[in-house]
Structure formats: structure tokens, C-alpha cells
């Protein structure tokens, strides 16, 4: 499933970045470009970060 349509970034890519230490939307954007442009996906990215921390 795509999280960021601007850059074609998938949920798996965001999860991988989070597991590699990207703990904020800004860090995920730096690692993957997701959330770096229009910002519509930032809330979803925050949810993924939160869910990844819990699991």
C-alpha cells in the first residue's frame, strides 16, 4: 500500500526506515522522501511510527 503518492513510497519502506531509527516524520522524510512535499501523508506516517514502536 502506498503511503506517499508524491514519491511512490510504500508502507513497507516507511516501516523499514522506522526500524532503522527514523523516529519522527522529519527523519522518515529524510530517509525516504515520504512526507517531504505536500504533507498529506504525514499523519499516516506518524501512525506507522507509533505502531512500529509498539510492536
Backbone as CSV, one residue per row, in Angstrom:
resi,resn,N_x,N_y,N_z,CA_x,CA_y,CA_z,C_x,C_y,C_z
1,UNK,0.836,-1.173,0.000,0.000,0.000,0.000,0.890,1.249,0.000
2,UNK,0.543,2.194,-0.847,1.302,3.439,-0.915,0.908,4.364,0.228
3,UNK,1.907,4.940,0.857,1.696,5.924,1.914,1.845,7.318,1.314
4,UNK,2.883,7.509,0.533,3.178,8.803,-0.087,3.005,8.676,-1.599
5,UNK,1.976,9.325,-2.104,1.723,9.264,-3.545,2.669,10.175,-4.325
6,UNK,3.142,11.234,-3.706,4.064,12.148,-4.393,5.348,11.439,-4.820
7,UNK,5.813,10.520,-3.973,7.088,9.854,-4.231,6.953,8.349,-4.426
8,UNK,5.730,7.827,-4.356,5.521,6.393,-4.548,6.130,5.547,-3.441
9,UNK,6.064,6.034,-2.203,6.659,5.336,-1.063,5.609,4.443,-0.411
10,UNK,5.986,3.198,-0.174,5.054,2.233,0.409,5.163,2.187,1.930
11,UNK,4.165,1.558,2.524,4.146,1.343,3.979,5.387,0.563,4.411
12,UNK,5.758,-0.443,3.632,6.931,-1.259,3.970,8.201,-0.413,4.043
13,UNK,8.330,0.527,3.151,9.500,1.406,3.140,9.530,2.286,4.386
14,UNK,8.366,2.805,4.783,8.288,3.637,5.984,8.580,2.801,7.229
15,UNK,8.037,1.591,7.292,8.313,0.701,8.429,9.809,0.406,8.508
16,UNK,10.423,0.114,7.378,11.861,-0.180,7.355,12.667,1.020,7.851
17,UNK,12.301,2.219,7.416,13.006,3.423,7.867,12.836,3.613,9.368
18,UNK,11.640,3.332,9.864,11.377,3.453,11.299,12.205,2.447,12.085
19,UNK,12.272,1.228,11.596,13.077,0.202,12.262,14.567,0.533,12.220
20,UNK,14.968,1.310,11.210,16.368,1.738,11.094,16.666,2.994,11.911
21,UNK,15.661,3.481,12.659,15.907,4.602,13.559,15.196,5.902,13.258
22,UNK,14.450,5.973,12.167,13.708,7.197,11.852,12.495,7.274,12.781
23,UNK,12.591,8.098,13.814,11.573,8.126,14.862,10.604,9.302,14.768
24,UNK,10.771,10.141,13.750,9.868,11.276,13.535,9.520,11.356,12.052
25,UNK,8.476,12.122,11.739,8.116,12.279,10.324,9.241,12.961,9.552
26,UNK,9.945,13.877,10.196,11.062,14.563,9.529,12.175,13.574,9.190
27,UNK,12.484,12.672,10.124,13.533,11.681,9.875,13.106,10.681,8.805
28,UNK,11.821,10.313,8.794,11.316,9.428,7.740,11.428,10.137,6.394
29,UNK,11.093,11.420,6.355,11.199,12.191,5.111,12.645,12.260,4.627
30,UNK,13.577,12.440,5.554,14.992,12.491,5.175,15.463,11.144,4.636
31,UNK,14.951,10.053,5.196,15.383,8.716,4.784,14.693,8.232,3.517
32,UNK,13.437,8.653,3.298,12.648,8.064,2.210,12.023,9.071,1.252
33,UNK,11.972,10.330,1.609,11.277,11.410,0.895,9.779,11.426,1.172
34,UNK,9.252,10.426,1.862,7.821,10.395,2.186,7.486,11.542,3.128
35,UNK,6.499,12.340,2.754,6.085,13.468,3.580,6.877,14.733,3.350
36,UNK,7.783,14.711,2.404,8.649,15.866,2.175,8.015,16.939,1.290
37,UNK,6.964,16.598,0.557,6.369,17.581,-0.353,5.048,18.127,0.186
38,UNK,3.941,17.586,-0.250,2.641,18.175,0.089,2.244,17.944,1.547
39,UNK,2.727,16.882,2.161,2.460,16.640,3.574,1.185,15.895,3.905
40,UNK,0.420,15.521,2.896,-0.846,14.827,3.166,-0.643,13.482,3.850
41,UNK,0.510,12.887,3.697,0.759,11.559,4.262,1.380,11.599,5.654
42,UNK,1.698,12.770,6.159,2.414,12.850,7.441,1.650,12.217,8.593
43,UNK,0.342,12.392,8.635,-0.447,11.787,9.712,-0.352,10.265,9.649
44,UNK,-0.439,9.723,8.446,-0.320,8.269,8.280,1.081,7.797,8.675
45,UNK,2.083,8.555,8.325,3.457,8.215,8.706,3.591,8.211,10.224
46,UNK,2.990,9.191,10.894,3.023,9.227,12.362,2.380,7.972,12.949
47,UNK,1.271,7.543,12.365,0.597,6.331,12.835,1.489,5.103,12.650
48,UNK,2.189,5.036,11.535,3.098,3.909,11.276,4.250,3.920,12.282
49,UNK,4.808,5.090,12.542,5.894,5.198,13.524,5.405,4.710,14.883
50,UNK,4.246,5.176,15.286,3.678,4.789,16.583,3.435,3.283,16.648
51,UNK,2.854,2.712,15.603,2.568,1.272,15.573,3.849,0.450,15.569
52,UNK,4.873,0.944,14.910,6.144,0.220,14.848,6.830,0.223,16.210
53,UNK,6.709,1.308,16.942,7.284,1.390,18.292,6.604,0.403,19.233
54,UNK,5.287,0.246,19.082,4.508,-0.631,19.962,4.846,-2.091,19.723
55,UNK,5.048,-2.474,18.459,5.273,-3.895,18.162,6.651,-4.380,18.432
